[in-house]
Coordinates of C-alpha atoms in Angstrom, one line a residue:
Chain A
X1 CA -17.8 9.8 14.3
X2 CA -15.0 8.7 11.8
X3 CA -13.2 11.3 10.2
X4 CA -14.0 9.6 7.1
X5 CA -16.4 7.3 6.4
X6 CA -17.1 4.3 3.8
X7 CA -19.5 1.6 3.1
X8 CA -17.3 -0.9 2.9
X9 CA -19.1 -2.9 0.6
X10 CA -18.9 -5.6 -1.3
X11 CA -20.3 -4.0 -4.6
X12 CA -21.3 -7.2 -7.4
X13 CA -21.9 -5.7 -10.4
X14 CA -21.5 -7.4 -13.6
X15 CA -19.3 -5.8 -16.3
X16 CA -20.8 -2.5 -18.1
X17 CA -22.5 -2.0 -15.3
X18 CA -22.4 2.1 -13.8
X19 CA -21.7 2.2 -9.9
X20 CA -21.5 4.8 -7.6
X21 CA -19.3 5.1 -4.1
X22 CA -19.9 7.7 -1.7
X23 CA -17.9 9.1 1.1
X24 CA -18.6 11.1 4.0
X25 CA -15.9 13.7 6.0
X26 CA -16.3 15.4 8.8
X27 CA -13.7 18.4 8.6
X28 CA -15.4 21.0 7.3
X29 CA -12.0 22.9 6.8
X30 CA -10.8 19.9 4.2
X31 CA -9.6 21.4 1.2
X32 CA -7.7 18.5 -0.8
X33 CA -9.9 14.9 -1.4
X34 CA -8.5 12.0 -3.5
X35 CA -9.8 9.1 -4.2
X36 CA -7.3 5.7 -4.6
X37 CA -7.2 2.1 -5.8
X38 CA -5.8 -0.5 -4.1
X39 CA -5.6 -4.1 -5.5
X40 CA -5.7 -7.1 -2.9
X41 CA -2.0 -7.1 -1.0
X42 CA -0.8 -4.0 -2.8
X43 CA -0.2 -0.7 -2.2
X44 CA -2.5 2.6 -2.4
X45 CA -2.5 4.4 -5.8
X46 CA -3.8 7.5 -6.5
X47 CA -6.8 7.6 -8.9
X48 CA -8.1 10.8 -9.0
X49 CA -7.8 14.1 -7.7
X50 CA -11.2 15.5 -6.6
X51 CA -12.0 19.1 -7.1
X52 CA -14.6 21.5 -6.3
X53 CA -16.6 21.9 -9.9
X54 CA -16.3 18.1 -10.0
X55 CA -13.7 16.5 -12.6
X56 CA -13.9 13.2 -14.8
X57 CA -11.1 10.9 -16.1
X58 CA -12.2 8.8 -18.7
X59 CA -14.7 6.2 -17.2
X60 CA -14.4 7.9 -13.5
X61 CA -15.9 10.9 -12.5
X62 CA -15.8 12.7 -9.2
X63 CA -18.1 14.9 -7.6
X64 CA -17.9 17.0 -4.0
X65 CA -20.5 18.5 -2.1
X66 CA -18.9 20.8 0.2
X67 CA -22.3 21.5 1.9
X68 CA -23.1 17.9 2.9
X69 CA -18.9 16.7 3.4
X70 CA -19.4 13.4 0.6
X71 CA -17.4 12.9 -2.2
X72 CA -18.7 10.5 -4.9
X73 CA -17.1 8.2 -7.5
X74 CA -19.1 7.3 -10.0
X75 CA -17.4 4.5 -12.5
X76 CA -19.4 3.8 -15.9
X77 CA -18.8 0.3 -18.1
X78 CA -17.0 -1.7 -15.5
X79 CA -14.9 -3.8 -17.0
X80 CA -13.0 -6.9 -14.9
X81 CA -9.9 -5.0 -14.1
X82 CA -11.9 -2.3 -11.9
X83 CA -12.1 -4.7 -9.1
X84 CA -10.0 -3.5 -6.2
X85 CA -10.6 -1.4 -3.0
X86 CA -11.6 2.3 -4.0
X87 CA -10.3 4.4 -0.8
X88 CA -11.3 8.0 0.2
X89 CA -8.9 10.3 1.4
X90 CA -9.3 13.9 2.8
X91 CA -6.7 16.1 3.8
X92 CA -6.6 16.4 7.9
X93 CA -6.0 19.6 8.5
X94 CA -5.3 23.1 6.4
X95 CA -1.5 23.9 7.3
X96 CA 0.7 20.8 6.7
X97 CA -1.5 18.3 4.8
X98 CA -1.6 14.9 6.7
X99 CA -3.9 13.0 4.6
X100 CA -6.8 10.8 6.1
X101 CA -8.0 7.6 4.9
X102 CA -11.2 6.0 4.9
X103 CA -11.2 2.5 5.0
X104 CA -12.5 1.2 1.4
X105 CA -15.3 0.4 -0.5
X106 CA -14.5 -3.2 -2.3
X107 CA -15.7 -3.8 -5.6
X108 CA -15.9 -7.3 -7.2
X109 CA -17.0 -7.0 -11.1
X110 CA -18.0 -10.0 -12.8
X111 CA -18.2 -11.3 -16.2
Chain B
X1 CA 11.6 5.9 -12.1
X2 CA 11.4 4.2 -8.9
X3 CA 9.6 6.0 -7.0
X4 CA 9.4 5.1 -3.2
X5 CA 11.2 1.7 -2.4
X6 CA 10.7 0.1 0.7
X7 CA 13.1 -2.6 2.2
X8 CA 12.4 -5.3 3.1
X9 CA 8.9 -6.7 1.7
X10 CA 8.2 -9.3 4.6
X11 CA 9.9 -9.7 7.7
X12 CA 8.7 -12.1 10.8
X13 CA 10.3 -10.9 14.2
X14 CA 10.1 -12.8 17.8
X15 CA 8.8 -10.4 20.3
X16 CA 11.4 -8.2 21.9
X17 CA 13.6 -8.3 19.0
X18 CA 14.0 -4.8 16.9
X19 CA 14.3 -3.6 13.2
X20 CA 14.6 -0.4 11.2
X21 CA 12.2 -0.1 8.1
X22 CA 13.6 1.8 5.3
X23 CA 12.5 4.4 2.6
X24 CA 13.9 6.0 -0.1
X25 CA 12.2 8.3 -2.5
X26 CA 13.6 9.8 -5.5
X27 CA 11.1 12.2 -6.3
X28 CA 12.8 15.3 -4.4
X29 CA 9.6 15.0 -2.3
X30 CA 9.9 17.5 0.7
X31 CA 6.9 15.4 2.7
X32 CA 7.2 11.7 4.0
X33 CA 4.7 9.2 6.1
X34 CA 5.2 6.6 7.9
X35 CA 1.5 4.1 7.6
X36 CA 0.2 0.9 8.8
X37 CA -2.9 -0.9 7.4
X38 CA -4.4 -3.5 9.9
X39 CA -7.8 -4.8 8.6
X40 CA -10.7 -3.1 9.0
X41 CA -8.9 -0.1 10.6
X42 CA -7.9 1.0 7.3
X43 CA -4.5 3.4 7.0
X44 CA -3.3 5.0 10.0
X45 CA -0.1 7.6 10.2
X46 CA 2.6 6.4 12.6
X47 CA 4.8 9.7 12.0
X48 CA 5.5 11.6 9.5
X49 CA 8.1 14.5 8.2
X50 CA 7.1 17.6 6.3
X51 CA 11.0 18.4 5.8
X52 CA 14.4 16.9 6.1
X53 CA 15.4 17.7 10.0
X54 CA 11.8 17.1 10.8
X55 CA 9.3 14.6 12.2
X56 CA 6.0 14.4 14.0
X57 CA 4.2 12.3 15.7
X58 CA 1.1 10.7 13.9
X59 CA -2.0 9.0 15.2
X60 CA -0.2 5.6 16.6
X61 CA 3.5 6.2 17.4
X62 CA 4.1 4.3 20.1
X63 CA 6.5 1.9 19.9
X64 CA 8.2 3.3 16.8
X65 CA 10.9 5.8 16.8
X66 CA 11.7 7.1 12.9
X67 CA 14.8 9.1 11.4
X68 CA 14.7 11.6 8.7
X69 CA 18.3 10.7 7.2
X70 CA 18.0 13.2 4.7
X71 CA 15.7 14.1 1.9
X72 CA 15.3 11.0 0.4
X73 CA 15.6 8.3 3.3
X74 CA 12.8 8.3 6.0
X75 CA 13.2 5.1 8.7
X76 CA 10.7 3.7 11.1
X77 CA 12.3 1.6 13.6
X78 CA 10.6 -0.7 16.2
X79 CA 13.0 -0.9 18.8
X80 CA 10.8 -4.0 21.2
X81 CA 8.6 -5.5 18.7
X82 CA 5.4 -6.9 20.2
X83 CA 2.3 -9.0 18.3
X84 CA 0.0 -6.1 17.8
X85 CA 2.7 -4.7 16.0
X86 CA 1.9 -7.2 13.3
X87 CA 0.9 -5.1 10.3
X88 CA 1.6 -3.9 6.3
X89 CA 3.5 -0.7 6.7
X90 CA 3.6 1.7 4.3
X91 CA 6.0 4.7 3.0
X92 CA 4.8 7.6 1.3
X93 CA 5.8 10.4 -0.2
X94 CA 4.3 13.5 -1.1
X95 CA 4.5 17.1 -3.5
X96 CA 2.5 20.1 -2.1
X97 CA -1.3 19.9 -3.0
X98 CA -1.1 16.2 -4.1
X99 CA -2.0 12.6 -3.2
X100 CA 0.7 10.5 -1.8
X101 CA 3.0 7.8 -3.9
X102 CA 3.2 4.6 -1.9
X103 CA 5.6 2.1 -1.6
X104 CA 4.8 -1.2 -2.5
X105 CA 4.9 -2.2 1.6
X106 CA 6.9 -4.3 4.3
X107 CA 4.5 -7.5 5.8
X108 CA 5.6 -7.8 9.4
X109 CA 4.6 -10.6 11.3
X110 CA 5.7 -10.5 14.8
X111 CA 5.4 -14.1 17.1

């Protein structure tokens, strides 16, 4: 099993559209999750932290569920500029934090 | 506020032949990493150094050697490059309990 675990997708949706990600871990000692962006040949950037009572940033919210190890993004109104690769990332272990990624979700947004 | 600069941004090497990737962060980040990104594997750590004076091994090191210079520079160096080598490398830094900052990448093709 993967430590972390994506569908890779591709999500069409057209613009204003609501669509969710999930992600699956399987340390059940994680403690930090992330989820990042990452535009076609560019690098990773951070897009949200995710915490424990779930956490929302404007358009994006994050949930966990510690019981079943998935994380969700949930984006609302997509607009054009949200297509990219949405990547989950779990910290490896609970001493030094090496972080693990999962391998994307693509989204394609169209007008 | 450069962040974490990478040099170079592409490279092609014949096979056999060696290079140093470097990284500089100027964040007065204790923790660097040492990535690759192959397609379809998603990111995988090579090494990585929690503190100046310090490095580990990651998930795929072999065939890379890196230097912790001090605590800005962090260097991967390939010292017999081969084909499956070929890859986007990435540099990161990071600050206690959060995500990485990436740096914008080196393409390596190796022939």
């Amino acid at each position: 099993r993967k430590e972390v675990e994506q569908d890779p997708g591709p999500f069409n949706v057209p613009e204003g559209a609501t669509v969710a990600f999930n992600c699956t871990y399987s340390n059940s000692a994680s403690q930090s999750f992330f989820w990042y962006r990452q535009d076609c040949r560019k690098e990773p950037k951070l897009l949200m932290s995710v915490y424990s009572s779930g956490n929302e940033d404007g358009r994006f919210t994050a949930q966990l569920n510690r019981a079943s190890q998935y994380i969700s993004l949930l984006i609302r109104d997509s607009k054009l500029s949200d297509s990219a690769t949405y990547l989950c990332v779990v910290n490896k272990d609970t001493g030094f934090q090496k972080l693990v990624f999962g391998t994307g979700t693509r989204l394609l947004v169209s007008p | 506020n450069a962040g974490v600069t990478q040099t170079p941004k592409f490279q092609v090497l014949k096979t056999g032949q060696s290079m140093t990737l470097q990284c500089a962060q100027d964040m007065n980040h204790n923790s660097m990493y040492w990535y690759r990104q192959d397609p379809g594997m998603g990111l995988r750590l090579i090494y990585y150094s929690a503190s100046e004076g310090t490095t580990d091994k990651g998930e795929v090191p072999n065939g890379y050697n890196v230097s912790r210079l001090n605590k800005r520079e962090f260097s991967l160096r390939l010292e017999s490059a081969a084909p499956s080598q070929t890859s986007v490398y990435f540099c990161a830094s990071k600050a206690g309990n959060y995500g990485y900052t990436f740096g914008s990448g080196t393409r390596l093709t190796v022939v």
